[in-house]
Coordinates of C-alpha atoms in Angstrom, one line a residue:
Chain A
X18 CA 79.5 -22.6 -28.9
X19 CA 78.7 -19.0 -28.3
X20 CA 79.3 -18.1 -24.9
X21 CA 78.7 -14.4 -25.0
X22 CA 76.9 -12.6 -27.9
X23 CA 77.2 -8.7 -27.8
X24 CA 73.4 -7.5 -28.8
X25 CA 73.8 -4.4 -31.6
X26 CA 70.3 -2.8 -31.0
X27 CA 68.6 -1.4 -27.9
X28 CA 64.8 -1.3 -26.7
X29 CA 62.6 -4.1 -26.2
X30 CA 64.1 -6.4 -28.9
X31 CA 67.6 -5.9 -27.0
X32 CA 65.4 -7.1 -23.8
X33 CA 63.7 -9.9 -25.4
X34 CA 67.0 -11.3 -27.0
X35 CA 68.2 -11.2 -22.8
X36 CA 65.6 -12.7 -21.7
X37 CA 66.6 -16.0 -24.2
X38 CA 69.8 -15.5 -23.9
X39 CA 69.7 -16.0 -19.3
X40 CA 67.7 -19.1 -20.2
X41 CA 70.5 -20.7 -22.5
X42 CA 73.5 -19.4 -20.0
X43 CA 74.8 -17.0 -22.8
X44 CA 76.7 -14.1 -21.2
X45 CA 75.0 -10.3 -22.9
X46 CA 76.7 -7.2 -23.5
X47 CA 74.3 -4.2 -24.2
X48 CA 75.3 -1.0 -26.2
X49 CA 73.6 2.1 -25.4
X50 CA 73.5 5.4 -26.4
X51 CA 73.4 8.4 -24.5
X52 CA 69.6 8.7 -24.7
X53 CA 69.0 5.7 -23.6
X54 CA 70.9 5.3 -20.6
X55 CA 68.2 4.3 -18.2
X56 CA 66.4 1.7 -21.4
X57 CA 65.1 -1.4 -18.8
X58 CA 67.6 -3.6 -21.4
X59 CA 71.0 -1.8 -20.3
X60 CA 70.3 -3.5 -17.0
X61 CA 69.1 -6.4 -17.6
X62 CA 72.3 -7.2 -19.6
X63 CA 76.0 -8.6 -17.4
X64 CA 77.5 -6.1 -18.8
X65 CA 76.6 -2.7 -21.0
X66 CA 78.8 -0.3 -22.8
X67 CA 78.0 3.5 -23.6
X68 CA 78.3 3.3 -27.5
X69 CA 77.7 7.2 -28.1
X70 CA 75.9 10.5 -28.9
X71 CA 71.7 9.6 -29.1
X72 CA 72.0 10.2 -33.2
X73 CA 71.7 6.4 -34.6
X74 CA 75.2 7.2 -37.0
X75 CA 77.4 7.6 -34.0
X76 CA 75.9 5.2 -31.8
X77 CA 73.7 1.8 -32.7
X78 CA 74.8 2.1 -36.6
X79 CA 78.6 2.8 -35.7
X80 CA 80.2 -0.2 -36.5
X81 CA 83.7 0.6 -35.8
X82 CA 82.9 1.4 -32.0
X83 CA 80.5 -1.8 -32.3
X84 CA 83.4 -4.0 -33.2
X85 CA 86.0 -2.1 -30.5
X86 CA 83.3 -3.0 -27.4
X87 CA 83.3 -6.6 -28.3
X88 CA 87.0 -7.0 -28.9
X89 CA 87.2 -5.0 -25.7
X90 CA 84.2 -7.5 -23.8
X91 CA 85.4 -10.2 -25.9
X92 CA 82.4 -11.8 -27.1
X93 CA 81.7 -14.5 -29.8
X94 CA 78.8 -13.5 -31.3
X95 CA 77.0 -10.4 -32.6
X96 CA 72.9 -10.1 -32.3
X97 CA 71.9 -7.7 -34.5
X98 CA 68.2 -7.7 -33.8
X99 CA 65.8 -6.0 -36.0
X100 CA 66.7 -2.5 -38.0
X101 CA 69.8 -0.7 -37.1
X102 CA 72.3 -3.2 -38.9
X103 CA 70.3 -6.3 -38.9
X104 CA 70.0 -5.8 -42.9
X105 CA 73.3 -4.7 -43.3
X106 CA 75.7 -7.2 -45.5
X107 CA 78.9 -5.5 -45.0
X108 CA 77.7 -5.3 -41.0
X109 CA 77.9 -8.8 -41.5
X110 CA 80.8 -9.9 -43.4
X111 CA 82.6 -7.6 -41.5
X112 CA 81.9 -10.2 -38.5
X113 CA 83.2 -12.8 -40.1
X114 CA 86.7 -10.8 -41.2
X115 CA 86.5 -9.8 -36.9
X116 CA 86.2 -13.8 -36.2
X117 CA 82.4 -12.9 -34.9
X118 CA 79.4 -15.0 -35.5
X119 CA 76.9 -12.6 -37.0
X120 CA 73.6 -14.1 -35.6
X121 CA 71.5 -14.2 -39.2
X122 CA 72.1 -15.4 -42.2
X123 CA 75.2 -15.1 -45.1
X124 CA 76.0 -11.7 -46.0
X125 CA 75.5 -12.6 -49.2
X126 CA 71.8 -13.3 -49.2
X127 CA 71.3 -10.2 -47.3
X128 CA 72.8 -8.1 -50.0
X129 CA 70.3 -10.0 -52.4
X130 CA 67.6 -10.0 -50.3
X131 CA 68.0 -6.3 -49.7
X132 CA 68.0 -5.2 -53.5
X133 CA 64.1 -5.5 -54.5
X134 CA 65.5 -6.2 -57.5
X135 CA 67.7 -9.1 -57.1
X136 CA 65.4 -10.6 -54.9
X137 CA 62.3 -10.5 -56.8
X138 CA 64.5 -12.4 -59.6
X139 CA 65.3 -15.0 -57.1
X140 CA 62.1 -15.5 -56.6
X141 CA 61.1 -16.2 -59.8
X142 CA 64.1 -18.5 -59.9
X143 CA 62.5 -20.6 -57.1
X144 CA 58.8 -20.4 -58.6
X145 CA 57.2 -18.0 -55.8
X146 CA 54.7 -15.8 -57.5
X147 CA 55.9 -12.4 -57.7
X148 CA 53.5 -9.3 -57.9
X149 CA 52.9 -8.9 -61.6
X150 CA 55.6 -5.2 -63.0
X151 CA 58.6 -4.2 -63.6
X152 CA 62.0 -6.0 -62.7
X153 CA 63.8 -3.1 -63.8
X154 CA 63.5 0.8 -62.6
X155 CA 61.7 3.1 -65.2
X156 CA 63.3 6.1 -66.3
X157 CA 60.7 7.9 -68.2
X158 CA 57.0 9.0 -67.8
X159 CA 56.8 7.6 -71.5
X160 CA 57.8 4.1 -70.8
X161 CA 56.1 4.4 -67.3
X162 CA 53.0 4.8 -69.7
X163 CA 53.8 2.0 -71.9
X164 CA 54.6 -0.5 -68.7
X165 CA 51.0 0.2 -67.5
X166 CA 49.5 -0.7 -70.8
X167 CA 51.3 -4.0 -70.3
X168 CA 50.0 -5.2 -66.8
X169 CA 47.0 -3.1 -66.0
X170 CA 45.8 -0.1 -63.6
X171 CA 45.3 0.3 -60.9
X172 CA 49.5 0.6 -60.3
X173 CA 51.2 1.2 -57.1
X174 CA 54.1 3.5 -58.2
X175 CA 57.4 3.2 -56.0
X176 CA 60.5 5.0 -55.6
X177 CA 63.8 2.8 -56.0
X178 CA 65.4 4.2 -53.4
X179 CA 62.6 4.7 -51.7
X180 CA 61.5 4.2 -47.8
X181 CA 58.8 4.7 -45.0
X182 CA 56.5 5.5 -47.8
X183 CA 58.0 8.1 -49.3
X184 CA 57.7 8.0 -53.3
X185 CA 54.7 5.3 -52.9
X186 CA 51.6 6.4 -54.8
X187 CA 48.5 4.6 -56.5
X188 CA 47.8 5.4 -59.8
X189 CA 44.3 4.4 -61.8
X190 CA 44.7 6.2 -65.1
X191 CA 47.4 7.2 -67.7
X192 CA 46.5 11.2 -66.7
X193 CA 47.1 10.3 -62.7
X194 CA 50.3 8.7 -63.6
X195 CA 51.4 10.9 -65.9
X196 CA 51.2 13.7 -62.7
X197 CA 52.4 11.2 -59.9
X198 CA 55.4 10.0 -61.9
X199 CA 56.2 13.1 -62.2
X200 CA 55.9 14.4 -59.1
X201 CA 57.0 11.2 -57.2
X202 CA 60.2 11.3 -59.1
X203 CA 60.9 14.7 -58.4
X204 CA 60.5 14.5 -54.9
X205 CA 62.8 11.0 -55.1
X206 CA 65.7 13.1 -56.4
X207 CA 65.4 15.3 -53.8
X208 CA 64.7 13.2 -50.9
X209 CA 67.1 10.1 -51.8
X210 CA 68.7 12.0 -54.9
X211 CA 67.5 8.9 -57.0
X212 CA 64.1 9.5 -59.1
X213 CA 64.1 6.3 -60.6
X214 CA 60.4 4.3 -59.9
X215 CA 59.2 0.5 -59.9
X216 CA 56.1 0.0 -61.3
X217 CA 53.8 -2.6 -59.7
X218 CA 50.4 -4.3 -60.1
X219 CA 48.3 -2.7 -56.8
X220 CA 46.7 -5.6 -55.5
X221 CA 43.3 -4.5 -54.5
X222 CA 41.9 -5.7 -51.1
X223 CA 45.5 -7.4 -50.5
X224 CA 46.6 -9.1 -47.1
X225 CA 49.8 -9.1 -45.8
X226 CA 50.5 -12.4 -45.0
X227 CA 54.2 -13.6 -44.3
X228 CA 55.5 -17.2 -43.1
X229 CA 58.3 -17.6 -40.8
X230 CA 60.6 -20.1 -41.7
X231 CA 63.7 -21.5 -39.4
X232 CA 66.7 -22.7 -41.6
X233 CA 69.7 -24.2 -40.2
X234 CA 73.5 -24.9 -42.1
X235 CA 72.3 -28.7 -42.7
X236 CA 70.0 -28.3 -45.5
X237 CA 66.7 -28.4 -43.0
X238 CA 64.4 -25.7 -43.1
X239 CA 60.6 -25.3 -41.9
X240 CA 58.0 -23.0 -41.6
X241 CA 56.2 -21.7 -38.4
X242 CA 52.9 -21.0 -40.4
X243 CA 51.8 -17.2 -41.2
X244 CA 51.4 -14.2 -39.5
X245 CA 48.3 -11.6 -40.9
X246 CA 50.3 -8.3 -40.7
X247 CA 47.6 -6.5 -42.7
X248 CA 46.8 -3.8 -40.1
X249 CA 49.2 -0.6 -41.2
X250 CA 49.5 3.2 -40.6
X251 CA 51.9 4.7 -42.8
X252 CA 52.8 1.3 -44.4
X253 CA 54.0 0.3 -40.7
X254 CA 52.5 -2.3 -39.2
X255 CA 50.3 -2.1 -35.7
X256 CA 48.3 -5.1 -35.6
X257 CA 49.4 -8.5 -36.3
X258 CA 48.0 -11.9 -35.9
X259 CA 48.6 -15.7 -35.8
X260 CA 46.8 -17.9 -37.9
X261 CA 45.2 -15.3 -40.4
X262 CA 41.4 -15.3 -40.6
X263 CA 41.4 -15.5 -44.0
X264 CA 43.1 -18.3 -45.6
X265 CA 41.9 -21.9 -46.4
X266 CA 44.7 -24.8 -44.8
X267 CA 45.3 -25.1 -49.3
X268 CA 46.3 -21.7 -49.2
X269 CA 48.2 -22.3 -45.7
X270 CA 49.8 -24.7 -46.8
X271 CA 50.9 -23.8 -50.4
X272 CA 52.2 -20.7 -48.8
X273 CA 54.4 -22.6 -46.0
X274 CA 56.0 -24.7 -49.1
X275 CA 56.4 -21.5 -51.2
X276 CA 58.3 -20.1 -48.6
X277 CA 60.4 -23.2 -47.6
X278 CA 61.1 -23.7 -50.9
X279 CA 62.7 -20.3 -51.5
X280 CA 64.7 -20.3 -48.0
X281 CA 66.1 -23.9 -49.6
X282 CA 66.7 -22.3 -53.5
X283 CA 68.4 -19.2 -51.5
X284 CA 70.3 -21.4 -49.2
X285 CA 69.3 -19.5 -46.8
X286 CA 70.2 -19.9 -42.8
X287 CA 68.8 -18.4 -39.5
X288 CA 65.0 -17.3 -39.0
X289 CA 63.7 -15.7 -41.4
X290 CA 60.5 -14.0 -43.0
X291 CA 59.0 -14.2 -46.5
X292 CA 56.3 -11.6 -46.7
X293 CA 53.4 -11.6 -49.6
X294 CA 50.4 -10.1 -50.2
X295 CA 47.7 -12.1 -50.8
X296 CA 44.9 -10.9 -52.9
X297 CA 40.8 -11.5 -52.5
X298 CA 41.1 -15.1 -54.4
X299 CA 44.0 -16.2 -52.3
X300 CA 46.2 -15.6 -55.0
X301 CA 49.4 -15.1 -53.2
X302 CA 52.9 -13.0 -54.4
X303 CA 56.2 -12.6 -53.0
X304 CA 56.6 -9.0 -51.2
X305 CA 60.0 -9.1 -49.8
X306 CA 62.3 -11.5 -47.5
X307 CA 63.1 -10.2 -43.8
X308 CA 66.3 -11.6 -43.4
X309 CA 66.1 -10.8 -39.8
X310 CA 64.1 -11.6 -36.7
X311 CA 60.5 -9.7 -37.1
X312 CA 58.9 -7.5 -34.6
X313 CA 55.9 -9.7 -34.3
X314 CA 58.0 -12.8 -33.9
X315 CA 56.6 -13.1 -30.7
X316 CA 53.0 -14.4 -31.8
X317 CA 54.4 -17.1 -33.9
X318 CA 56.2 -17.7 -30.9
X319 CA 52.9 -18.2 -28.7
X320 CA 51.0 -20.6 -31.4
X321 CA 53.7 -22.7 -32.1
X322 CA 55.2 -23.2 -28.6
X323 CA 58.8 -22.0 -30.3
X324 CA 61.6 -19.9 -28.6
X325 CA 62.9 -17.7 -31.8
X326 CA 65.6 -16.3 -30.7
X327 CA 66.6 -19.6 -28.9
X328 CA 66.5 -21.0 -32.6
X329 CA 68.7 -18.4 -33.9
X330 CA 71.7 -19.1 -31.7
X331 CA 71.0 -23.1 -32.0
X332 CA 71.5 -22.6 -35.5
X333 CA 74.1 -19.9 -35.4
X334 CA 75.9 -22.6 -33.7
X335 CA 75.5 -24.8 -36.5
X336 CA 73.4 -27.5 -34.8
X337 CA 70.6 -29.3 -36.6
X338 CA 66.5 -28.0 -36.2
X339 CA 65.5 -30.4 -33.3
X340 CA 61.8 -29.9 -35.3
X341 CA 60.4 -31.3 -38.0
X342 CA 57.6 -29.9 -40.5
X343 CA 55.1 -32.6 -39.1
X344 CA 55.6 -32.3 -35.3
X345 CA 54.7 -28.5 -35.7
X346 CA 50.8 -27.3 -34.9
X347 CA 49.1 -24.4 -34.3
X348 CA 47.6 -23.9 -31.3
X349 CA 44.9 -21.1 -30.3
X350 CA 45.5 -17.4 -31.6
X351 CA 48.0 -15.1 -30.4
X352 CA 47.6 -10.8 -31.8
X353 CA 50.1 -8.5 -31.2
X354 CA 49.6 -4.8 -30.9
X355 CA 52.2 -2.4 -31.5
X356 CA 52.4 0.9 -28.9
X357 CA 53.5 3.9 -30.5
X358 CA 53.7 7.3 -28.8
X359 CA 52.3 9.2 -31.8
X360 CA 48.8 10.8 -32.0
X361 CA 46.7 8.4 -32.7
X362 CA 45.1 10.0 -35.4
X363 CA 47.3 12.1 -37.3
X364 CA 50.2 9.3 -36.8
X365 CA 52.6 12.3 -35.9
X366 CA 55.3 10.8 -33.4
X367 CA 55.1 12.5 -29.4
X368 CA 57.8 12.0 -28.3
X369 CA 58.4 13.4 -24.0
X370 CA 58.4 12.2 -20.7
X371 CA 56.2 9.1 -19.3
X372 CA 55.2 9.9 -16.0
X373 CA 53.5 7.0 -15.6
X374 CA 53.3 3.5 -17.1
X375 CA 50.9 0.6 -15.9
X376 CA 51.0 -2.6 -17.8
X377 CA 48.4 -5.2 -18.2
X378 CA 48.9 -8.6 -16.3
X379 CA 47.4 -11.9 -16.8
X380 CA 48.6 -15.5 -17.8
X381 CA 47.5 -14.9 -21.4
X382 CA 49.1 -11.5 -21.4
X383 CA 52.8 -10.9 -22.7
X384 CA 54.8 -7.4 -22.6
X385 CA 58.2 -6.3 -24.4
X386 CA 58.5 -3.3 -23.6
X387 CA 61.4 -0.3 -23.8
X388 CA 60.6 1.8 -21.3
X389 CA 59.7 2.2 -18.0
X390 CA 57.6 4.9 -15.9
X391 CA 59.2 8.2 -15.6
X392 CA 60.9 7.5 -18.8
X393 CA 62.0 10.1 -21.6
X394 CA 60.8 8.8 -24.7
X395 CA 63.3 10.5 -27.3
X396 CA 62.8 11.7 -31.0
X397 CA 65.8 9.9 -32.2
X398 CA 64.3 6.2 -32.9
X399 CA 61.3 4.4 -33.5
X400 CA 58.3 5.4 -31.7
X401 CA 57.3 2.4 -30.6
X402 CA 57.6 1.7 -27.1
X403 CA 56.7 -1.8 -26.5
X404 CA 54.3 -4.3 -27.6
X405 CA 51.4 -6.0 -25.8
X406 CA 50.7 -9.7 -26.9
X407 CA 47.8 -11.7 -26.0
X408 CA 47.1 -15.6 -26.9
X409 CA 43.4 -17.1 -26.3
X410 CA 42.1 -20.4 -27.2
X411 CA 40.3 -18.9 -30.5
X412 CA 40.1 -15.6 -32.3
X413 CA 37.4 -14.3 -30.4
X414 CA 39.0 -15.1 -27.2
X415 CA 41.7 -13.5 -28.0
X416 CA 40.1 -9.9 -29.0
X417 CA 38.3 -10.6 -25.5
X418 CA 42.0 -10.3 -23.5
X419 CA 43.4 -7.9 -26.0
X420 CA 41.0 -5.5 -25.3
X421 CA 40.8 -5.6 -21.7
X422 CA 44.9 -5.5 -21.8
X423 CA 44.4 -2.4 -23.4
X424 CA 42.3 -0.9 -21.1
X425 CA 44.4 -2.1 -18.8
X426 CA 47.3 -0.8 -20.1
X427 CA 48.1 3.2 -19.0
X428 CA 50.7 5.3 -20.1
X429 CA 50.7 9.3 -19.2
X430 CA 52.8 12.0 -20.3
X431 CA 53.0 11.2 -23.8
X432 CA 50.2 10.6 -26.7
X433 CA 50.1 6.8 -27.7
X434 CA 48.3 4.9 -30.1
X435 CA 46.0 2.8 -27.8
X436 CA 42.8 4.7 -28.4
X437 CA 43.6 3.4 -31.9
X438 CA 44.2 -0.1 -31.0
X439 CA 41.0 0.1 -28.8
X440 CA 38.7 1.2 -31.4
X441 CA 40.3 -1.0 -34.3
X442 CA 40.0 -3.9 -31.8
X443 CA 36.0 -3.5 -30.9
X444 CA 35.2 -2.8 -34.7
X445 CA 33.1 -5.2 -36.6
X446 CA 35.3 -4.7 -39.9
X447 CA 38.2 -6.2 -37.1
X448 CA 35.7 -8.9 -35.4
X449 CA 34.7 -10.3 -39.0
X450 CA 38.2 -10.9 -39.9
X451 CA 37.9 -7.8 -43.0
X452 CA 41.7 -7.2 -42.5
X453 CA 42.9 -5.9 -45.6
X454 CA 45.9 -3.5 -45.6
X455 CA 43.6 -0.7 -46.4
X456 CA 42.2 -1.3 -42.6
X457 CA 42.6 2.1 -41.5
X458 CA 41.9 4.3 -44.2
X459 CA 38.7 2.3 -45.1
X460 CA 37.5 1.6 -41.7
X461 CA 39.4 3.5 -38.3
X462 CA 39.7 6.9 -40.1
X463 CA 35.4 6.8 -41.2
X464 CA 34.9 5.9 -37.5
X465 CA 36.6 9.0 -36.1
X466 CA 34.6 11.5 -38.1
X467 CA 31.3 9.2 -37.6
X468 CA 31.4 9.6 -34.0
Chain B
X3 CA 53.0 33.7 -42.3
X4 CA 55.0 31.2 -39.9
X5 CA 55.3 28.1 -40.9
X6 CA 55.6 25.8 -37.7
X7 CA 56.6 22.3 -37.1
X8 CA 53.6 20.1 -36.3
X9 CA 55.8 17.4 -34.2
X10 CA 59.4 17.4 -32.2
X11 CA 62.3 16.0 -34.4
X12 CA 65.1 17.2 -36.3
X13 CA 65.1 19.2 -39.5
X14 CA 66.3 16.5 -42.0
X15 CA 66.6 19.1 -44.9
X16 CA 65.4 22.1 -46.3
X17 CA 64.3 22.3 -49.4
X18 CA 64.1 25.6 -50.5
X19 CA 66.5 29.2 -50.0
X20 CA 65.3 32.3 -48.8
X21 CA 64.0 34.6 -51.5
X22 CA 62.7 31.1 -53.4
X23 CA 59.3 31.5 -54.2
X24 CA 56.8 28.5 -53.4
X25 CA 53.8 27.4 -54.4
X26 CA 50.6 26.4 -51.8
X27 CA 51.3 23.0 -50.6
X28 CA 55.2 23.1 -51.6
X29 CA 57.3 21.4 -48.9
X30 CA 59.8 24.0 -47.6
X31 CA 61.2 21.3 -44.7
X32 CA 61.3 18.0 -44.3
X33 CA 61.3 16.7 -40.5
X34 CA 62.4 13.6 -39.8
X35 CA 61.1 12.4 -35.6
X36 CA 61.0 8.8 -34.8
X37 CA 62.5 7.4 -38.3
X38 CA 59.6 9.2 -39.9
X39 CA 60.2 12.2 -42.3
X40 CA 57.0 14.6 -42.4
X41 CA 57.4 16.9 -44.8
X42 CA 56.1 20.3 -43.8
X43 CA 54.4 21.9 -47.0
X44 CA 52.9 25.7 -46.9
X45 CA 49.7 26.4 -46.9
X46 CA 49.8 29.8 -48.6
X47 CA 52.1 30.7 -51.7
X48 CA 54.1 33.4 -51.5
X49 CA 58.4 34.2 -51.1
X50 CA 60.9 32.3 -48.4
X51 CA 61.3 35.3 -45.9
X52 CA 63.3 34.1 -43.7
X53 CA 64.3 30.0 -42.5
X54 CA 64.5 30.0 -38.8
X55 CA 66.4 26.9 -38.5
X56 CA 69.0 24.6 -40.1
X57 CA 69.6 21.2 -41.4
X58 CA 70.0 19.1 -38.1
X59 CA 68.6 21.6 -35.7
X60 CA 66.1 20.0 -33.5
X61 CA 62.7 21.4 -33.1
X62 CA 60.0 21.4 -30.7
X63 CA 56.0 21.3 -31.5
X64 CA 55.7 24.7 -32.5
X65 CA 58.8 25.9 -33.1
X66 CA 58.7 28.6 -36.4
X67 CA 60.4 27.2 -39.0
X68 CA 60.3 29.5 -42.0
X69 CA 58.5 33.0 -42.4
X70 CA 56.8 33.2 -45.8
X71 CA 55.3 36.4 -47.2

């Protein structure tokens, strides 16, 4: 039984995984660095350790001075949260060497999962649909050339060791790929001094669309339904919802089985996300795995009556799902909205000092949040700053609360993206469900130079 | 002409030397604020003056990062 799990992250994940953890009488150690020494979470935990310098290599992704504050607090367990380590198979086999439970699943399906590669062939293995390109990485503009003759433009071109959108590029012809390969791959070598590219099939008016699934070490594994991550800035996400709009119960359903079905093929343990996009016919193909707990986890959480961090640690402690596929339902419809203190229309990050924060209230109205008012929001992490969720008996409900919580909801000092969220939430595209992953460029960009 | 950071972050790397010659649109630095790196391209050609900072300095809005002739 874990009695004490040391949590390796910080902000408002570290304060959600608390929160859970007070309720099942697990003891918390925080880590934090020296930038975030007044974060709400290094409070809220029994006991919190200065891990080091703000820069994330010295401090939340140092593993050796992880490793020394839990021998030192002496805990059983190791949270990893999302980011940071969470994604790390070495992170976690390295807890098993130290005699610590890593809270996720076997470091070996991490490393798979993590190679796009590896996993995509896994995938196949277990008959998900995968997006139609390459399995291997493409050296040369010629084959590049001869791979698109194969599966069609238009072709989203990606760099292998790619990230945050970086390398990513749509190409619709054999001149524009000729230019982007080019040019993509050159700027590959020099950012992650790899210019090898993937070539995919760009789904056009695609969804993202990903199913939580719970697995524990007994063989049992169910899904929690889908979450519609569609709305993205920078291929981030900012909006998500619980059900999705957009597909038929078929769909819904095929898609819970697709993913249950690969967590079983994998093996797989812990909670865990299989993300796909799915395109205009509900055609749907496998995007990536999360082996992780998810940002949005919370409005799964809200429809489904589920505790998903409470899961993790049941299972981490090898007991058996006490739910079955049947007994689970959705009820209403829960959004989450992401705050990020960047501009909220050039997407730059502003970071600087809160000098004031008001949060929306109201029985339908949930916060995490990583910050507090007079609060120095710092350039070395993730901009976002906390999320506001909202559940109401239907869809429409739901937009209802969401947008008075975002009125509602006042941060100064710093730029933040609600003006964003406000706009995107009282938009017809939004209010008629058109949530394709092109959201923002095809609809909240227009709006900002129509007005 | 200056070119000036357009956010607060840390310059991730530089991409060019002084004396290099660049192109319009060329990235000279890439920043990296809030696990985003922005590349900071310029907007005129012309020759790498002068770089005013230094892989891992941090930067303010503002802040001059190269001086390109």
């Amino acid at each position: 039984m874990i009695k004490k799990v040391l949590i390796a992250n910080r902000g408002e994940i570290a304060a959600r995984i608390i929160r859970s953890c007070k309720k099942l009488d697990i003891l918390t150690v925080a880590v934090y660095s020296e930038a975030d020494q007044k974060a709400p979470y290094v409070s809220m935990a029994d006991e919190s350790y200065l891990i080091g310098p703000p820069r994330v290599n010295e401090s939340y992704l140092n593993t050796e001075r992880i490793f020394s504050i839990a021998k030192e607090a002496k805990v059983d367990a190791i949270h990893p949260g999302y980011g940071f380590l969470s994604e790390n198979g070495d992170f976690a086999e390295a807890c098993n060497k130290e005699g610590i439970i890593f809270i996720g699943p076997s470091s070996q399906i991490i490393k798979q999962m993590g190679d796009k590669i590896a996993a995509r062939k896994e995938m196949q293995k277990a008959g998900v649909p995968v997006v139609p390109g390459t399995s291997e990485a493409v050296p040369s503009v010629e084959e590049a050339l001869e791979v698109a003759g194969q599966i069609g433009y238009p072709i989203m071109l990606k760099a292998t060791a790619g990230g945050g959108g970086i390398g990513m590029q749509v190409v619709r012809s054999d001149k524009e790929l000729t230019k982007a390969f080019e040019s993509n791959s050159k700027r590959a070598l020099t950012f992650f001094g790899n210019g090898a590219m993937f070539m995919e099939k760009k789904i056009e008016n695609a969804r993202h669309i990903e199913i939580q699934v719970l697995a524990d070490h007994h063989g049992n594994v169910v899904h929690l339904f889908e979450r519609d991550c569609s709305i993205q800035r920078r291929n981030q996400k900012v909006i998500e919802e619980a059900p999705s709009t957009f597909i038929s119960e078929r769909t819904r359903e095929e898609m819970g089985s697709a993913a249950v079905k690969a967590a079983k093929t994998l093996g797989y343990t812990n909670a865990g996300t299989i993300e796909f996009l799915v395109d205009q016919n509900e055609n749907f193909y496998f995007l990536e795995m999360n082996t992780r707990i998810q940002v949005e986890h919370p409005i799964t959480e809200e429809i489904t009556g589920t505790d998903i961090v409470e899961a993790q640690f049941a299972i981490a402690n090898n007991e058996r799902l006490n739910i079955e596929q049947h007994e689970l339902e959705i009820d209403g419809h829960a959004i989450e909205v992401r705050i990020y203190a960047e501009d909220p229309v050039s997407f730059f990050p502003s970071p600087g000092h809160i000098s004031k924060l008001e949060l929306p209230k109201g029985e339908s109205v949930r916060n995490e949040i990583a910050v507090t008012s007079e609060y120095d929001v710092t350039p070395f992490y993730d901009p976002m700053i906390g999320k506001l969720i909202v559940k109401g008996n239907t869809r429409d409900d739901a937009i209802d609360l969401l947008k008075q919580a975002l009125l509602d909801y006042k941060v100064e000092g710093i730029k933040t993206n609600i003006p964003m969220l406000l706009n995107i939430v009282d938009s017809e595209p939004f209010k008629k469900g058109k949530t394709t992953t092109a959201f923002v460029e095809e609809h909240y960009l227009p709006s900002l130079t129509k007005n | 002409m200056e070119l000036t950071a357009n956010m607060a972050g840390n310059v991730w790397k530089i991409v060019v030397a002084e004396g290099d010659k660049v192109e319009e649109d060329q990235d000279v630095v890439i920043l990296e604020s809030m696990k985003m790196e922005i590349p900071i391209a310029t907007e005129e050609a012309g020759t790498i003056k002068e770089l005013k900072v230094a892989e891992g300095d941090f930067v303010n809005e503002g802040d001059v990062l190269a001086i390109i002739e």
